[in-house]
């Protein structure tokens, strides 16, 4: 599952779980791109549970949308990643170092309230 919802005008919530195939990736990325249209100084909350590697077809869909996805990076300032997986939390931190202007922090599920607080406009 790859589900994107607009929490507020400048915040998107993204839920990832299970194995993502090409159709799921296509729908999720299209939803992400569409809901990001009017976002400025945005924030994202990723909740990742029961993660399995996406299928090869899903990777192909992601690659075909990379130009649009890189364009989205300028629309967001903060991204919180909440997952039980230690390697995904570490990967998120590494990714944060690779994209200047986008601050990424990772949290364990028990720290979900901290993630929400960190994303709040006051932070």
PDB file of C-alpha atoms in Angstrom:
ATOM      1  CA  UNK A   1       0.000   0.000   0.000  1.00  0.00           C
ATOM      2  CA  UNK A   2       1.172   3.501  -0.879  1.00  0.00           C
ATOM      3  CA  UNK A   3      -1.356   6.056   0.319  1.00  0.00           C
ATOM      4  CA  UNK A   4      -0.925   9.834   0.319  1.00  0.00           C
ATOM      5  CA  UNK A   5      -3.270  12.249   2.093  1.00  0.00           C
ATOM      6  CA  UNK A   6      -3.135  15.983   2.539  1.00  0.00           C
ATOM      7  CA  UNK A   7      -3.132  16.588   6.299  1.00  0.00           C
ATOM      8  CA  UNK A   8      -2.974  20.393   5.970  1.00  0.00           C
ATOM      9  CA  UNK A   9      -2.214  22.829   3.141  1.00  0.00           C
ATOM     10  CA  UNK A  10       1.512  22.339   3.715  1.00  0.00           C
ATOM     11  CA  UNK A  11       1.704  18.778   5.038  1.00  0.00           C
ATOM     12  CA  UNK A  12       1.334  15.410   3.361  1.00  0.00           C
ATOM     13  CA  UNK A  13       0.997  12.112   5.215  1.00  0.00           C
ATOM     14  CA  UNK A  14       2.287   9.036   3.420  1.00  0.00           C
ATOM     15  CA  UNK A  15       1.655   5.443   4.464  1.00  0.00           C
ATOM     16  CA  UNK A  16       3.728   2.611   3.023  1.00  0.00           C
ATOM     17  CA  UNK A  17       3.215  -1.031   3.876  1.00  0.00           C
ATOM     18  CA  UNK A  18       3.591  -4.443   2.353  1.00  0.00           C
ATOM     19  CA  UNK A  19       4.982  -5.131  -1.098  1.00  0.00           C
ATOM     20  CA  UNK A  20       4.518  -2.372  -3.639  1.00  0.00           C
ATOM     21  CA  UNK A  21       3.917  -3.392  -7.256  1.00  0.00           C
ATOM     22  CA  UNK A  22       3.983  -1.216 -10.396  1.00  0.00           C
ATOM     23  CA  UNK A  23       0.287  -0.289 -10.172  1.00  0.00           C
ATOM     24  CA  UNK A  24       0.544   0.657  -6.493  1.00  0.00           C
ATOM     25  CA  UNK A  25       3.700   2.683  -7.098  1.00  0.00           C
ATOM     26  CA  UNK A  26       2.108   4.470 -10.074  1.00  0.00           C
ATOM     27  CA  UNK A  27      -1.031   5.372  -8.108  1.00  0.00           C
ATOM     28  CA  UNK A  28       0.936   6.477  -5.030  1.00  0.00           C
ATOM     29  CA  UNK A  29       3.431   8.617  -6.915  1.00  0.00           C
ATOM     30  CA  UNK A  30       0.700  10.208  -9.026  1.00  0.00           C
ATOM     31  CA  UNK A  31      -1.183  11.014  -5.826  1.00  0.00           C
ATOM     32  CA  UNK A  32       1.985  12.436  -4.227  1.00  0.00           C
ATOM     33  CA  UNK A  33       2.722  14.632  -7.253  1.00  0.00           C
ATOM     34  CA  UNK A  34      -0.872  15.882  -7.514  1.00  0.00           C
ATOM     35  CA  UNK A  35      -1.231  16.680  -3.800  1.00  0.00           C
ATOM     36  CA  UNK A  36       2.138  18.503  -3.791  1.00  0.00           C
ATOM     37  CA  UNK A  37       1.146  20.924  -6.555  1.00  0.00           C
ATOM     38  CA  UNK A  38       0.448  23.961  -4.359  1.00  0.00           C
ATOM     39  CA  UNK A  39       2.732  23.107  -1.424  1.00  0.00           C
ATOM     40  CA  UNK A  40       5.452  25.525  -0.304  1.00  0.00           C
ATOM     41  CA  UNK A  41       7.698  25.055   2.730  1.00  0.00           C
ATOM     42  CA  UNK A  42       5.975  21.722   3.153  1.00  0.00           C
ATOM     43  CA  UNK A  43       6.322  18.895   5.597  1.00  0.00           C
ATOM     44  CA  UNK A  44       5.862  15.153   5.119  1.00  0.00           C
ATOM     45  CA  UNK A  45       5.126  12.381   7.574  1.00  0.00           C
ATOM     46  CA  UNK A  46       6.025   8.909   6.315  1.00  0.00           C
ATOM     47  CA  UNK A  47       4.660   5.952   8.247  1.00  0.00           C
ATOM     48  CA  UNK A  48       6.252   2.724   7.067  1.00  0.00           C
ATOM     49  CA  UNK A  49       5.084  -0.608   8.433  1.00  0.00           C
ATOM     50  CA  UNK A  50       5.510  -4.204   7.326  1.00  0.00           C
ATOM     51  CA  UNK A  51       7.851  -3.015   4.597  1.00  0.00           C
ATOM     52  CA  UNK A  52       8.862  -5.352   1.807  1.00  0.00           C
ATOM     53  CA  UNK A  53      11.061  -4.430  -1.110  1.00  0.00           C
ATOM     54  CA  UNK A  54       9.044  -3.075  -4.056  1.00  0.00           C
ATOM     55  CA  UNK A  55       8.812  -5.205  -7.175  1.00  0.00           C
ATOM     56  CA  UNK A  56      11.065  -4.575 -10.159  1.00  0.00           C
ATOM     57  CA  UNK A  57       8.081  -3.063 -11.973  1.00  0.00           C
ATOM     58  CA  UNK A  58       7.551  -0.618  -9.090  1.00  0.00           C
ATOM     59  CA  UNK A  59      11.190   0.500  -9.351  1.00  0.00           C
ATOM     60  CA  UNK A  60      10.689   1.074 -13.079  1.00  0.00           C
ATOM     61  CA  UNK A  61       7.676   3.294 -12.403  1.00  0.00           C
ATOM     62  CA  UNK A  62       9.656   5.252  -9.813  1.00  0.00           C
ATOM     63  CA  UNK A  63      12.541   5.764 -12.235  1.00  0.00           C
ATOM     64  CA  UNK A  64      10.166   7.079 -14.897  1.00  0.00           C
ATOM     65  CA  UNK A  65       8.936   9.744 -12.460  1.00  0.00           C
ATOM     66  CA  UNK A  66      12.304  10.804 -11.036  1.00  0.00           C
ATOM     67  CA  UNK A  67      12.376  14.217 -12.749  1.00  0.00           C
ATOM     68  CA  UNK A  68       9.028  15.148 -11.179  1.00  0.00           C
ATOM     69  CA  UNK A  69      10.060  13.682  -7.826  1.00  0.00           C
ATOM     70  CA  UNK A  70      13.278  15.713  -7.741  1.00  0.00           C
ATOM     71  CA  UNK A  71      11.171  18.786  -8.507  1.00  0.00           C
ATOM     72  CA  UNK A  72       9.091  18.052  -5.415  1.00  0.00           C
ATOM     73  CA  UNK A  73      12.114  18.273  -3.127  1.00  0.00           C
ATOM     74  CA  UNK A  74      12.140  22.074  -3.340  1.00  0.00           C
ATOM     75  CA  UNK A  75       8.541  22.166  -2.082  1.00  0.00           C
ATOM     76  CA  UNK A  76       9.357  20.499   1.245  1.00  0.00           C
ATOM     77  CA  UNK A  77      11.521  21.557   4.186  1.00  0.00           C
ATOM     78  CA  UNK A  78      10.980  18.690   6.632  1.00  0.00           C
ATOM     79  CA  UNK A  79      10.249  14.998   6.463  1.00  0.00           C
ATOM     80  CA  UNK A  80       9.666  12.691   9.424  1.00  0.00           C
ATOM     81  CA  UNK A  81       9.959   8.950   8.863  1.00  0.00           C
ATOM     82  CA  UNK A  82       8.259   6.702  11.418  1.00  0.00           C
ATOM     83  CA  UNK A  83       9.140   3.030  11.129  1.00  0.00           C
ATOM     84  CA  UNK A  84      10.032   0.064  13.294  1.00  0.00           C
ATOM     85  CA  UNK A  85      12.802  -0.886  10.857  1.00  0.00           C
ATOM     86  CA  UNK A  86      16.229   0.287  12.026  1.00  0.00           C
ATOM     87  CA  UNK A  87      17.743   0.055   8.542  1.00  0.00           C
ATOM     88  CA  UNK A  88      14.955   2.224   7.068  1.00  0.00           C
ATOM     89  CA  UNK A  89      15.515   4.823   9.803  1.00  0.00           C
ATOM     90  CA  UNK A  90      19.228   4.870   8.966  1.00  0.00           C
ATOM     91  CA  UNK A  91      18.514   5.062   5.227  1.00  0.00           C
ATOM     92  CA  UNK A  92      16.238   8.054   5.837  1.00  0.00           C
ATOM     93  CA  UNK A  93      18.993   9.848   7.739  1.00  0.00           C
ATOM     94  CA  UNK A  94      21.485   9.176   4.920  1.00  0.00           C
ATOM     95  CA  UNK A  95      18.955  10.416   2.374  1.00  0.00           C
ATOM     96  CA  UNK A  96      18.534  13.583   4.427  1.00  0.00           C
ATOM     97  CA  UNK A  97      22.238  14.287   4.120  1.00  0.00           C
ATOM     98  CA  UNK A  98      22.045  13.944   0.333  1.00  0.00           C
ATOM     99  CA  UNK A  99      19.312  16.550  -0.233  1.00  0.00           C
ATOM    100  CA  UNK A 100      20.239  20.033   0.964  1.00  0.00           C
ATOM    101  CA  UNK A 101      17.247  22.065   2.068  1.00  0.00           C
ATOM    102  CA  UNK A 102      15.250  19.001   3.142  1.00  0.00           C
ATOM    103  CA  UNK A 103      15.671  18.014   6.773  1.00  0.00           C
ATOM    104  CA  UNK A 104      14.835  14.355   7.373  1.00  0.00           C
ATOM    105  CA  UNK A 105      14.562  12.775  10.822  1.00  0.00           C
ATOM    106  CA  UNK A 106      13.562   9.240  11.640  1.00  0.00           C
ATOM    107  CA  UNK A 107      11.566   8.001  14.588  1.00  0.00           C
ATOM    108  CA  UNK A 108      10.484   4.685  16.073  1.00  0.00           C
ATOM    109  CA  UNK A 109       6.713   4.052  16.226  1.00  0.00           C
ATOM    110  CA  UNK A 110       6.748   4.740  19.985  1.00  0.00           C
ATOM    111  CA  UNK A 111       8.047   8.222  19.112  1.00  0.00           C
ATOM    112  CA  UNK A 112       5.202   9.117  16.726  1.00  0.00           C
ATOM    113  CA  UNK A 113       4.132  12.028  18.938  1.00  0.00           C
ATOM    114  CA  UNK A 114       7.689  13.387  18.803  1.00  0.00           C
ATOM    115  CA  UNK A 115       7.609  13.152  15.008  1.00  0.00           C
ATOM    116  CA  UNK A 116       4.318  15.071  14.916  1.00  0.00           C
ATOM    117  CA  UNK A 117       5.758  17.735  17.235  1.00  0.00           C
ATOM    118  CA  UNK A 118       8.928  18.052  15.204  1.00  0.00           C
ATOM    119  CA  UNK A 119       6.857  18.613  12.061  1.00  0.00           C
ATOM    120  CA  UNK A 120       4.631  21.228  13.643  1.00  0.00           C
ATOM    121  CA  UNK A 121       5.065  24.727  12.182  1.00  0.00           C
ATOM    122  CA  UNK A 122       6.357  25.998  15.544  1.00  0.00           C
ATOM    123  CA  UNK A 123       9.459  23.753  15.386  1.00  0.00           C
TER     124      UNK A 123
END
